[in-house]
Amino acid sequence: MFILIVDDHPLVCSALEVTLKNGLQSCEVLQAHSATEALEKIKENLDIDLVLLDLKLPDVDGFQGLAQLRGEAPRLPILVLSGLDDARLAELVESYGAFGFLNKKADAEQIVDTVRRVLRGEKAFPAATISCARSGAEDADHVARALHRLTPQQRTVLRMLGEGLLNKQIAYELSISESTVKGHVSAILRKFEVPSRMQAVLLAQGGVFDQAPGMGPAAGTRSAPASVER
């Protein structure tokens, strides 16, 4: 059995490797510290049975790494690792084709049990994970207010973040500088009152994103650069 751990923190990789080797029989562990390295490992090792993937990698944003690995090996089970314990995040990674979701704070027994379930072909997602203090109604109200405060181009940038695009890709699509994109991202995080772009995307995709006034085209389409307010 071959398992690939993809995480940019060597200590995390080493700890997971020890846990897996102690809990699973005949387990061989490979490590990769970026999405690019993970893709190379998958191409070189066709016998990989499972990938444990951290969403936060140095060479990709958000769900882009998951999407790339699914594109390269659509039948290879991927178990997503995250420091965030959020039901919406678990739902999103499932929609991107992951087989399971595992919090990095899980103990060794839970890690091994989750890995076994995915290896058996089962989906392994938490029944309910709650990290936000807000209720659903409060959450929706907070998101609606944040979306209302975004400029048209900030809304477009937020959509593209949700599609997994990097800052440089967004800059190219909108014909603006990468520093301008960074400024928009900072403004989005400030208005949503969250520390990371992933959390902003999760909130925006929580149900009111597409219905918000002035949000432009549906997800998956983009406004032409000439029509975007700068």
PDB file of C-alpha atoms in Angstrom:
ATOM      1  CA  MET A   1       0.000   0.000   0.000  1.00  0.00           C
ATOM      2  CA  PHE A   2       1.360   3.413  -1.007  1.00  0.00           C
ATOM      3  CA  ILE A   3       0.134   6.682   0.508  1.00  0.00           C
ATOM      4  CA  LEU A   4       1.251  10.122  -0.634  1.00  0.00           C
ATOM      5  CA  ILE A   5       1.251  12.948   1.922  1.00  0.00           C
ATOM      6  CA  VAL A   6       1.178  16.431   0.406  1.00  0.00           C
ATOM      7  CA  ASP A   7       1.980  19.178   2.913  1.00  0.00           C
ATOM      8  CA  ASP A   8       4.545  21.972   2.881  1.00  0.00           C
ATOM      9  CA  HIS A   9       5.445  21.439   6.537  1.00  0.00           C
ATOM     10  CA  PRO A  10       8.036  18.624   6.873  1.00  0.00           C
ATOM     11  CA  LEU A  11       7.183  18.081  10.555  1.00  0.00           C
ATOM     12  CA  VAL A  12       3.521  17.499   9.695  1.00  0.00           C
ATOM     13  CA  CYS A  13       4.508  15.049   6.965  1.00  0.00           C
ATOM     14  CA  SER A  14       6.838  13.181   9.309  1.00  0.00           C
ATOM     15  CA  ALA A  15       4.246  12.965  12.087  1.00  0.00           C
ATOM     16  CA  LEU A  16       1.594  11.682   9.680  1.00  0.00           C
ATOM     17  CA  GLU A  17       4.025   9.158   8.229  1.00  0.00           C
ATOM     18  CA  VAL A  18       4.775   7.736  11.687  1.00  0.00           C
ATOM     19  CA  THR A  19       1.056   7.584  12.504  1.00  0.00           C
ATOM     20  CA  LEU A  20       0.206   5.768   9.270  1.00  0.00           C
ATOM     21  CA  LYS A  21       3.066   3.280   9.491  1.00  0.00           C
ATOM     22  CA  ASN A  22       2.186   2.462  13.101  1.00  0.00           C
ATOM     23  CA  GLY A  23      -1.513   2.072  12.381  1.00  0.00           C
ATOM     24  CA  LEU A  24      -1.538   0.356   8.979  1.00  0.00           C
ATOM     25  CA  GLN A  25       0.130  -2.851   7.889  1.00  0.00           C
ATOM     26  CA  SER A  26       2.539  -2.811   4.935  1.00  0.00           C
ATOM     27  CA  CYS A  27       2.193   0.930   4.489  1.00  0.00           C
ATOM     28  CA  GLU A  28       4.740   2.808   2.380  1.00  0.00           C
ATOM     29  CA  VAL A  29       4.613   6.588   2.607  1.00  0.00           C
ATOM     30  CA  LEU A  30       5.744   9.148   0.042  1.00  0.00           C
ATOM     31  CA  GLN A  31       5.993  12.871   0.722  1.00  0.00           C
ATOM     32  CA  ALA A  32       5.546  15.961  -1.431  1.00  0.00           C
ATOM     33  CA  HIS A  33       5.748  19.572  -0.284  1.00  0.00           C
ATOM     34  CA  SER A  34       3.970  21.293  -3.164  1.00  0.00           C
ATOM     35  CA  ALA A  35       1.258  20.571  -5.714  1.00  0.00           C
ATOM     36  CA  THR A  36       3.866  20.430  -8.473  1.00  0.00           C
ATOM     37  CA  GLU A  37       5.900  17.845  -6.580  1.00  0.00           C
ATOM     38  CA  ALA A  38       2.737  15.865  -5.824  1.00  0.00           C
ATOM     39  CA  LEU A  39       1.837  15.703  -9.517  1.00  0.00           C
ATOM     40  CA  GLU A  40       5.350  14.455 -10.308  1.00  0.00           C
ATOM     41  CA  LYS A  41       5.117  11.771  -7.602  1.00  0.00           C
ATOM     42  CA  ILE A  42       1.760  10.587  -8.947  1.00  0.00           C
ATOM     43  CA  LYS A  43       3.156  10.316 -12.484  1.00  0.00           C
ATOM     44  CA  GLU A  44       6.228   8.422 -11.232  1.00  0.00           C
ATOM     45  CA  ASN A  45       4.346   6.081  -8.870  1.00  0.00           C
ATOM     46  CA  LEU A  46       1.284   4.568 -10.482  1.00  0.00           C
ATOM     47  CA  ASP A  47       0.695   2.314  -7.465  1.00  0.00           C
ATOM     48  CA  ILE A  48      -0.282   5.127  -5.094  1.00  0.00           C
ATOM     49  CA  ASP A  49      -3.478   4.111  -3.282  1.00  0.00           C
ATOM     50  CA  LEU A  50      -4.342   7.339  -1.469  1.00  0.00           C
ATOM     51  CA  VAL A  51      -3.334  11.007  -1.271  1.00  0.00           C
ATOM     52  CA  LEU A  52      -3.499  13.055   1.928  1.00  0.00           C
ATOM     53  CA  LEU A  53      -3.638  16.635   0.664  1.00  0.00           C
ATOM     54  CA  ASP A  54      -3.234  19.905   2.537  1.00  0.00           C
ATOM     55  CA  LEU A  55      -5.202  22.699   0.856  1.00  0.00           C
ATOM     56  CA  LYS A  56      -2.642  25.357   1.758  1.00  0.00           C
ATOM     57  CA  LEU A  57       0.373  24.787  -0.476  1.00  0.00           C
ATOM     58  CA  PRO A  58       2.973  27.323  -1.618  1.00  0.00           C
ATOM     59  CA  ASP A  59       2.387  26.997  -5.367  1.00  0.00           C
ATOM     60  CA  VAL A  60      -1.432  26.959  -5.524  1.00  0.00           C
ATOM     61  CA  ASP A  61      -4.363  28.827  -4.005  1.00  0.00           C
ATOM     62  CA  GLY A  62      -7.364  27.299  -2.298  1.00  0.00           C
ATOM     63  CA  PHE A  63      -8.863  24.371  -4.152  1.00  0.00           C
ATOM     64  CA  GLN A  64      -6.576  24.621  -7.168  1.00  0.00           C
ATOM     65  CA  GLY A  65      -4.256  21.879  -5.887  1.00  0.00           C
ATOM     66  CA  LEU A  66      -7.183  19.521  -5.340  1.00  0.00           C
ATOM     67  CA  ALA A  67      -8.539  20.299  -8.791  1.00  0.00           C
ATOM     68  CA  GLN A  68      -5.136  19.680 -10.401  1.00  0.00           C
ATOM     69  CA  LEU A  69      -4.678  16.308  -8.695  1.00  0.00           C
ATOM     70  CA  ARG A  70      -8.213  15.237  -9.584  1.00  0.00           C
ATOM     71  CA  GLY A  71      -7.546  16.201 -13.185  1.00  0.00           C
ATOM     72  CA  GLU A  72      -4.311  14.200 -13.313  1.00  0.00           C
ATOM     73  CA  ALA A  73      -5.643  11.120 -11.490  1.00  0.00           C
ATOM     74  CA  PRO A  74      -9.470  11.200 -11.373  1.00  0.00           C
ATOM     75  CA  ARG A  75      -9.774   7.721  -9.820  1.00  0.00           C
ATOM     76  CA  LEU A  76      -7.166   8.267  -7.100  1.00  0.00           C
ATOM     77  CA  PRO A  77      -8.815   8.813  -3.673  1.00  0.00           C
ATOM     78  CA  ILE A  78      -7.875  12.134  -2.067  1.00  0.00           C
ATOM     79  CA  LEU A  79      -8.306  12.834   1.636  1.00  0.00           C
ATOM     80  CA  VAL A  80      -8.111  16.559   2.348  1.00  0.00           C
ATOM     81  CA  LEU A  81      -6.228  17.815   5.403  1.00  0.00           C
ATOM     82  CA  SER A  82      -7.066  21.165   6.960  1.00  0.00           C
ATOM     83  CA  GLY A  83      -6.501  23.151  10.105  1.00  0.00           C
ATOM     84  CA  LEU A  84     -10.034  24.530   9.680  1.00  0.00           C
ATOM     85  CA  ASP A  85     -12.897  22.503  11.146  1.00  0.00           C
ATOM     86  CA  ASP A  86     -15.730  23.868   9.052  1.00  0.00           C
ATOM     87  CA  ALA A  87     -18.731  22.023   7.636  1.00  0.00           C
ATOM     88  CA  ARG A  88     -18.866  24.314   4.598  1.00  0.00           C
ATOM     89  CA  LEU A  89     -15.241  23.556   3.781  1.00  0.00           C
ATOM     90  CA  ALA A  90     -15.949  19.824   4.021  1.00  0.00           C
ATOM     91  CA  GLU A  91     -18.908  20.225   1.652  1.00  0.00           C
ATOM     92  CA  LEU A  92     -16.814  22.180  -0.841  1.00  0.00           C
ATOM     93  CA  VAL A  93     -13.925  19.714  -0.949  1.00  0.00           C
ATOM     94  CA  GLU A  94     -16.463  16.940  -1.524  1.00  0.00           C
ATOM     95  CA  SER A  95     -17.888  18.908  -4.444  1.00  0.00           C
ATOM     96  CA  TYR A  96     -14.345  19.119  -5.854  1.00  0.00           C
ATOM     97  CA  GLY A  97     -14.086  15.323  -5.799  1.00  0.00           C
ATOM     98  CA  ALA A  98     -12.339  14.580  -2.506  1.00  0.00           C
ATOM     99  CA  PHE A  99     -13.178  11.303  -0.756  1.00  0.00           C
ATOM    100  CA  GLY A 100     -12.815  12.656   2.759  1.00  0.00           C
ATOM    101  CA  PHE A 101     -11.987  15.549   5.040  1.00  0.00           C
ATOM    102  CA  LEU A 102      -9.705  15.349   8.070  1.00  0.00           C
ATOM    103  CA  ASN A 103      -8.785  18.000  10.600  1.00  0.00           C
ATOM    104  CA  LYS A 104      -5.054  18.181  11.302  1.00  0.00           C
ATOM    105  CA  LYS A 105      -5.824  18.215  15.015  1.00  0.00           C
ATOM    106  CA  ALA A 106      -7.329  14.716  14.861  1.00  0.00           C
ATOM    107  CA  ASP A 107      -5.686  12.082  17.050  1.00  0.00           C
ATOM    108  CA  ALA A 108      -3.797   9.093  15.666  1.00  0.00           C
ATOM    109  CA  GLU A 109      -6.740   6.703  16.040  1.00  0.00           C
ATOM    110  CA  GLN A 110      -9.078   9.017  14.130  1.00  0.00           C
ATOM    111  CA  ILE A 111      -6.504   9.578  11.376  1.00  0.00           C
ATOM    112  CA  VAL A 112      -5.942   5.858  10.857  1.00  0.00           C
ATOM    113  CA  ASP A 113      -9.682   5.104  10.998  1.00  0.00           C
ATOM    114  CA  THR A 114     -10.448   7.800   8.399  1.00  0.00           C
ATOM    115  CA  VAL A 115      -7.678   6.559   6.097  1.00  0.00           C
ATOM    116  CA  ARG A 116      -8.984   2.971   6.374  1.00  0.00           C
ATOM    117  CA  ARG A 117     -12.488   4.097   5.459  1.00  0.00           C
ATOM    118  CA  VAL A 118     -11.294   5.914   2.350  1.00  0.00           C
ATOM    119  CA  LEU A 119      -9.111   2.953   1.341  1.00  0.00           C
ATOM    120  CA  ARG A 120     -12.225   0.761   1.560  1.00  0.00           C
ATOM    121  CA  GLY A 121     -13.916   3.077  -0.919  1.00  0.00           C
ATOM    122  CA  GLU A 122     -16.066   4.896   1.625  1.00  0.00           C
ATOM    123  CA  LYS A 123     -16.568   8.642   1.856  1.00  0.00           C
ATOM    124  CA  ALA A 124     -15.226  10.054   5.113  1.00  0.00           C
ATOM    125  CA  PHE A 125     -16.765  13.419   5.904  1.00  0.00           C
ATOM    126  CA  PRO A 126     -17.745  14.682   9.357  1.00  0.00           C
ATOM    127  CA  ALA A 127     -21.444  14.530  10.118  1.00  0.00           C
ATOM    128  CA  ALA A 128     -21.348  18.042  11.531  1.00  0.00           C
ATOM    129  CA  THR A 129     -18.462  20.420  12.107  1.00  0.00           C
ATOM    130  CA  ILE A 130     -19.061  23.895  13.474  1.00  0.00           C
ATOM    131  CA  SER A 131     -16.333  26.490  13.887  1.00  0.00           C
ATOM    132  CA  CYS A 132     -18.299  29.725  13.536  1.00  0.00           C
ATOM    133  CA  ALA A 133     -19.954  31.337  16.513  1.00  0.00           C
ATOM    134  CA  ARG A 134     -22.587  32.888  14.250  1.00  0.00           C
ATOM    135  CA  SER A 135     -25.868  31.078  13.621  1.00  0.00           C
ATOM    136  CA  GLY A 136     -26.914  30.385  10.031  1.00  0.00           C
ATOM    137  CA  ALA A 137     -29.140  33.472   9.930  1.00  0.00           C
ATOM    138  CA  GLU A 138     -26.428  35.708  11.386  1.00  0.00           C
ATOM    139  CA  ASP A 139     -23.936  34.233   8.932  1.00  0.00           C
ATOM    140  CA  ALA A 140     -26.151  35.011   5.945  1.00  0.00           C
ATOM    141  CA  ASP A 141     -26.709  38.549   7.182  1.00  0.00           C
ATOM    142  CA  HIS A 142     -22.974  39.078   7.673  1.00  0.00           C
ATOM    143  CA  VAL A 143     -22.218  37.802   4.164  1.00  0.00           C
ATOM    144  CA  ALA A 144     -24.937  39.933   2.606  1.00  0.00           C
ATOM    145  CA  ARG A 145     -23.530  43.062   4.247  1.00  0.00           C
ATOM    146  CA  ALA A 146     -19.987  42.186   3.195  1.00  0.00           C
ATOM    147  CA  LEU A 147     -21.017  41.528  -0.420  1.00  0.00           C
ATOM    148  CA  HIS A 148     -22.925  44.810  -0.526  1.00  0.00           C
ATOM    149  CA  ARG A 149     -19.743  46.661   0.488  1.00  0.00           C
ATOM    150  CA  LEU A 150     -17.642  45.120  -2.308  1.00  0.00           C
ATOM    151  CA  THR A 151     -16.935  47.077  -5.470  1.00  0.00           C
ATOM    152  CA  PRO A 152     -17.872  45.416  -8.787  1.00  0.00           C
ATOM    153  CA  GLN A 153     -14.282  44.436  -9.448  1.00  0.00           C
ATOM    154  CA  GLN A 154     -13.820  43.058  -5.921  1.00  0.00           C
ATOM    155  CA  ARG A 155     -16.857  40.838  -6.546  1.00  0.00           C
ATOM    156  CA  THR A 156     -15.282  39.630  -9.771  1.00  0.00           C
ATOM    157  CA  VAL A 157     -11.990  38.917  -7.989  1.00  0.00           C
ATOM    158  CA  LEU A 158     -13.871  37.013  -5.277  1.00  0.00           C
ATOM    159  CA  ARG A 159     -15.556  34.841  -7.905  1.00  0.00           C
ATOM    160  CA  MET A 160     -12.194  34.061  -9.474  1.00  0.00           C
ATOM    161  CA  LEU A 161     -10.720  33.175  -6.080  1.00  0.00           C
ATOM    162  CA  GLY A 162     -13.571  30.697  -5.736  1.00  0.00           C
ATOM    163  CA  GLU A 163     -12.557  29.183  -9.074  1.00  0.00           C
ATOM    164  CA  GLY A 164      -9.059  28.580  -7.682  1.00  0.00           C
ATOM    165  CA  LEU A 165      -7.231  31.175  -9.781  1.00  0.00           C
ATOM    166  CA  LEU A 166      -3.908  32.591  -8.635  1.00  0.00           C
ATOM    167  CA  ASN A 167      -3.351  36.338  -8.275  1.00  0.00           C
ATOM    168  CA  LYS A 168      -1.305  36.459 -11.471  1.00  0.00           C
ATOM    169  CA  GLN A 169      -4.037  34.612 -13.380  1.00  0.00           C
ATOM    170  CA  ILE A 170      -6.684  37.023 -12.122  1.00  0.00           C
ATOM    171  CA  ALA A 171      -4.470  39.946 -13.083  1.00  0.00           C
ATOM    172  CA  TYR A 172      -4.125  38.551 -16.610  1.00  0.00           C
ATOM    173  CA  GLU A 173      -7.849  37.883 -17.007  1.00  0.00           C
ATOM    174  CA  LEU A 174      -8.798  41.387 -15.837  1.00  0.00           C
ATOM    175  CA  SER A 175      -5.882  43.206 -17.495  1.00  0.00           C
ATOM    176  CA  ILE A 176      -4.737  44.733 -14.215  1.00  0.00           C
ATOM    177  CA  SER A 177      -1.522  44.482 -12.216  1.00  0.00           C
ATOM    178  CA  GLU A 178      -0.889  41.726  -9.680  1.00  0.00           C
ATOM    179  CA  SER A 179      -0.432  44.365  -6.979  1.00  0.00           C
ATOM    180  CA  THR A 180      -3.930  45.664  -7.765  1.00  0.00           C
ATOM    181  CA  VAL A 181      -5.296  42.144  -7.349  1.00  0.00           C
ATOM    182  CA  LYS A 182      -3.535  41.862  -3.972  1.00  0.00           C
ATOM    183  CA  GLY A 183      -5.133  45.141  -2.947  1.00  0.00           C
ATOM    184  CA  HIS A 184      -8.571  43.841  -3.884  1.00  0.00           C
ATOM    185  CA  VAL A 185      -7.980  40.601  -1.956  1.00  0.00           C
ATOM    186  CA  SER A 186      -6.921  42.563   1.139  1.00  0.00           C
ATOM    187  CA  ALA A 187     -10.067  44.690   0.869  1.00  0.00           C
ATOM    188  CA  ILE A 188     -12.238  41.559   0.499  1.00  0.00           C
ATOM    189  CA  LEU A 189     -10.752  39.982   3.626  1.00  0.00           C
ATOM    190  CA  ARG A 190     -11.219  43.206   5.560  1.00  0.00           C
ATOM    191  CA  LYS A 191     -14.870  43.537   4.544  1.00  0.00           C
ATOM    192  CA  PHE A 192     -15.621  39.881   5.314  1.00  0.00           C
ATOM    193  CA  GLU A 193     -13.664  40.161   8.583  1.00  0.00           C
ATOM    194  CA  VAL A 194     -11.705  36.966   7.902  1.00  0.00           C
ATOM    195  CA  PRO A 195      -7.933  36.275   7.857  1.00  0.00           C
ATOM    196  CA  SER A 196      -7.723  34.143   4.695  1.00  0.00           C
ATOM    197  CA  ARG A 197      -9.062  34.134   1.153  1.00  0.00           C
ATOM    198  CA  MET A 198     -10.327  30.583   1.628  1.00  0.00           C
ATOM    199  CA  GLN A 199     -12.602  31.671   4.467  1.00  0.00           C
ATOM    200  CA  ALA A 200     -13.910  34.569   2.376  1.00  0.00           C
ATOM    201  CA  VAL A 201     -14.731  32.180  -0.465  1.00  0.00           C
ATOM    202  CA  LEU A 202     -16.421  29.768   1.940  1.00  0.00           C
ATOM    203  CA  LEU A 203     -18.640  32.519   3.312  1.00  0.00           C
ATOM    204  CA  ALA A 204     -19.464  33.862  -0.137  1.00  0.00           C
ATOM    205  CA  GLN A 205     -20.407  30.385  -1.385  1.00  0.00           C
ATOM    206  CA  GLY A 206     -22.637  29.791   1.626  1.00  0.00           C
ATOM    207  CA  GLY A 207     -25.846  30.487  -0.277  1.00  0.00           C
ATOM    208  CA  VAL A 208     -26.225  34.196  -0.981  1.00  0.00           C
ATOM    209  CA  PHE A 209     -23.270  34.782  -3.280  1.00  0.00           C
ATOM    210  CA  ASP A 210     -25.077  34.178  -6.563  1.00  0.00           C
ATOM    211  CA  GLN A 211     -28.232  35.946  -5.481  1.00  0.00           C
ATOM    212  CA  ALA A 212     -26.570  39.159  -4.288  1.00  0.00           C
ATOM    213  CA  PRO A 213     -27.501  42.254  -6.335  1.00  0.00           C
ATOM    214  CA  GLY A 214     -24.886  43.262  -8.873  1.00  0.00           C
ATOM    215  CA  MET A 215     -22.897  40.096  -8.604  1.00  0.00           C
ATOM    216  CA  GLY A 216     -22.591  39.797 -12.375  1.00  0.00           C
ATOM    217  CA  PRO A 217     -22.464  36.513 -14.320  1.00  0.00           C
ATOM    218  CA  ALA A 218     -23.039  33.119 -12.771  1.00  0.00           C
ATOM    219  CA  ALA A 219     -20.114  31.127 -11.393  1.00  0.00           C
ATOM    220  CA  GLY A 220     -17.909  29.759 -14.109  1.00  0.00           C
ATOM    221  CA  THR A 221     -18.234  32.832 -16.367  1.00  0.00           C
ATOM    222  CA  ARG A 222     -16.293  36.066 -16.275  1.00  0.00           C
ATOM    223  CA  SER A 223     -16.898  39.609 -17.307  1.00  0.00           C
ATOM    224  CA  ALA A 224     -14.748  40.870 -20.142  1.00  0.00           C
ATOM    225  CA  PRO A 225     -11.883  43.046 -18.877  1.00  0.00           C
ATOM    226  CA  ALA A 226     -13.183  46.088 -20.738  1.00  0.00           C
ATOM    227  CA  SER A 227     -16.500  46.004 -18.815  1.00  0.00           C
ATOM    228  CA  VAL A 228     -14.955  45.682 -15.362  1.00  0.00           C
ATOM    229  CA  GLU A 229     -14.797  48.784 -13.224  1.00  0.00           C
ATOM    230  CA  ARG A 230     -11.281  49.641 -12.100  1.00  0.00           C
TER     231      ARG A 230
END
